[in-house]
Each structure stands twice: as structure tokens, then as C-alpha cells.
GROMACS .gro file of C-alpha atoms in nm:
model
   97
    1MET     CA    1  -0.734   2.178  -1.514
    2ASP     CA    2  -0.938   2.354  -1.213
    3GLY     CA    3  -0.690   2.336  -0.935
    4LYS     CA    4  -0.446   2.047  -1.054
    5LEU     CA    5  -0.070   2.034  -1.080
    6ARG     CA    6   0.168   1.955  -1.338
    7ILE     CA    7   0.447   1.735  -1.160
    8LYS     CA    8   0.750   1.565  -1.321
    9ILE     CA    9   0.794   1.221  -1.115
   10SER     CA   10   1.140   1.006  -1.183
   11ILE     CA   11   1.131   0.633  -1.116
   12ALA     CA   12   1.421   0.401  -1.299
   13ASP     CA   13   1.606   0.749  -1.390
   14ARG     CA   14   1.314   0.821  -1.647
   15VAL     CA   15   1.080   1.108  -1.605
   16TYR     CA   16   0.697   1.116  -1.623
   17PRO     CA   17   0.508   1.432  -1.633
   18LEU     CA   18   0.186   1.383  -1.451
   19THR     CA   19  -0.114   1.654  -1.383
   20VAL     CA   20  -0.253   1.507  -1.063
   21GLU     CA   21  -0.497   1.663  -0.782
   22PRO     CA   22  -0.265   1.891  -0.495
   23ALA     CA   23  -0.368   1.673  -0.255
   24GLN     CA   24  -0.171   1.363  -0.478
   25GLU     CA   25   0.197   1.518  -0.505
   26GLU     CA   26   0.324   1.453  -0.162
   27GLY     CA   27   0.192   1.068  -0.201
   28LEU     CA   28   0.346   1.012  -0.603
   29ARG     CA   29   0.656   1.136  -0.472
   30SER     CA   30   0.689   0.977  -0.183
   31ALA     CA   31   0.604   0.669  -0.402
   32SER     CA   32   0.836   0.792  -0.627
   33LYS     CA   33   1.138   0.781  -0.375
   34LYS     CA   34   1.029   0.448  -0.202
   35ILE     CA   35   1.075   0.292  -0.550
   36ASP     CA   36   1.382   0.363  -0.632
   37ALA     CA   37   1.527   0.283  -0.344
   38MET     CA   38   1.373  -0.085  -0.377
   39ILE     CA   39   1.523  -0.059  -0.714
   40LYS     CA   40   1.850   0.004  -0.584
   41GLN     CA   41   1.819  -0.240  -0.334
   42PHE     CA   42   1.731  -0.492  -0.558
   43GLU     CA   43   1.999  -0.428  -0.773
   44GLU     CA   44   2.281  -0.439  -0.513
   45ASN     CA   45   2.151  -0.785  -0.371
   46TYR     CA   46   2.032  -0.937  -0.698
   47ALA     CA   47   2.257  -1.034  -1.000
   48VAL     CA   48   1.983  -0.831  -1.224
   49ARG     CA   49   2.045  -0.740  -1.582
   50ASP     CA   50   1.735  -0.596  -1.737
   51LYS     CA   51   1.509  -0.261  -1.550
   52GLN     CA   52   1.208  -0.453  -1.626
   53ASP     CA   53   1.312  -0.740  -1.437
   54VAL     CA   54   1.357  -0.471  -1.128
   55LEU     CA   55   1.061  -0.285  -1.184
   56ALA     CA   56   0.845  -0.652  -1.199
   57MET     CA   57   1.010  -0.725  -0.855
   58CYS     CA   58   0.935  -0.426  -0.721
   59SER     CA   59   0.580  -0.408  -0.828
   60LEU     CA   60   0.545  -0.769  -0.704
   61GLN     CA   61   0.679  -0.622  -0.341
   62PHE     CA   62   0.441  -0.347  -0.336
   63ALA     CA   63   0.099  -0.547  -0.461
   64SER     CA   64   0.201  -0.823  -0.222
   65GLN     CA   65   0.198  -0.590   0.083
   66VAL     CA   66  -0.120  -0.415  -0.010
   67GLU     CA   67  -0.292  -0.744  -0.043
   68GLN     CA   68  -0.176  -0.851   0.315
   69LYS     CA   69  -0.268  -0.539   0.480
   70GLN     CA   70  -0.643  -0.665   0.293
   71ILE     CA   71  -0.613  -0.983   0.423
   72ASP     CA   72  -0.469  -0.826   0.805
   73ASN     CA   73  -0.756  -0.568   0.824
   74THR     CA   74  -1.032  -0.864   0.698
   75ILE     CA   75  -0.898  -1.097   0.966
   76ASP     CA   76  -0.906  -0.837   1.212
   77GLY     CA   77  -1.292  -0.737   1.099
   78GLU     CA   78  -1.346  -1.008   1.137
   79GLU     CA   79  -1.230  -1.063   1.528
   80THR     CA   80  -1.386  -0.774   1.535
   81ILE     CA   81  -1.743  -0.884   1.473
   82GLU     CA   82  -1.701  -1.185   1.713
   83ARG     CA   83  -1.618  -0.988   1.978
   84ILE     CA   84  -1.928  -0.745   1.922
   85LYS     CA   85  -2.148  -1.061   1.874
   86ARG     CA   86  -2.008  -1.236   2.217
   87LEU     CA   87  -2.087  -0.854   2.393
   88ASN     CA   88  -2.443  -0.836   2.248
   89THR     CA   89  -2.490  -1.199   2.398
   90LEU     CA   90  -2.395  -1.071   2.716
   91LEU     CA   91  -2.589  -0.774   2.715
   92ASP     CA   92  -2.929  -0.989   2.649
   93GLN     CA   93  -2.810  -1.230   2.894
   94TYR     CA   94  -2.775  -0.947   3.134
   95LEU     CA   95  -3.106  -0.738   3.044
   96GLU     CA   96  -3.276  -1.068   3.065
   97LYS     CA   97  -3.282  -1.111   3.416
   0.00000   0.00000   0.00000
């Protein structure tokens, strides 16, 4: 187990034993807390009967956030490439003089 940690993460009142790299522990604990907070929020705001439904809603929420960040990064990347192309064109024009 070369330096790995055994931790227990609680999500939706269930405990999950995990073996993780030390660098992952903080992120996993933080994610667990965010999931539980989101579960509580969904249960308070919606008539949810089943934990499975709440967990599915949480999964969708987190997955959509990841997807949106990827979309935003792609758009930002394309804008950056266009700016670089314009700068290269300007530099080429300047150097030709």
C-alpha cells in the first residue's frame, strides 16, 4: 500500500471505506461535504422521497458543472488562439516594413 491512506467517507448517511493517496484525501473529504450539503438542500427544497433520486440530482448537478467548465475553457482557448493569430499577423506586418 506504499504510502496510501485508509479513510472513511460518509455520503448520504452511508460510510465508504477508501484507500487513497495522501494528496487525494482533502479533495475527497471536501467533495463528500459538498455532496451532503447539496443533498440537504435538495431535500429541503423539493419533495424527494428516495435518496437515490437526490443522489441522481447531485450527480447531474456536479457533472453539468464539470461539462460547463470544459465548454467555457474551450471557448476561452479558441479566443486565445484567435488573439495569438492576430498578434502574429501584426508582427509579420511590422517585420515586413
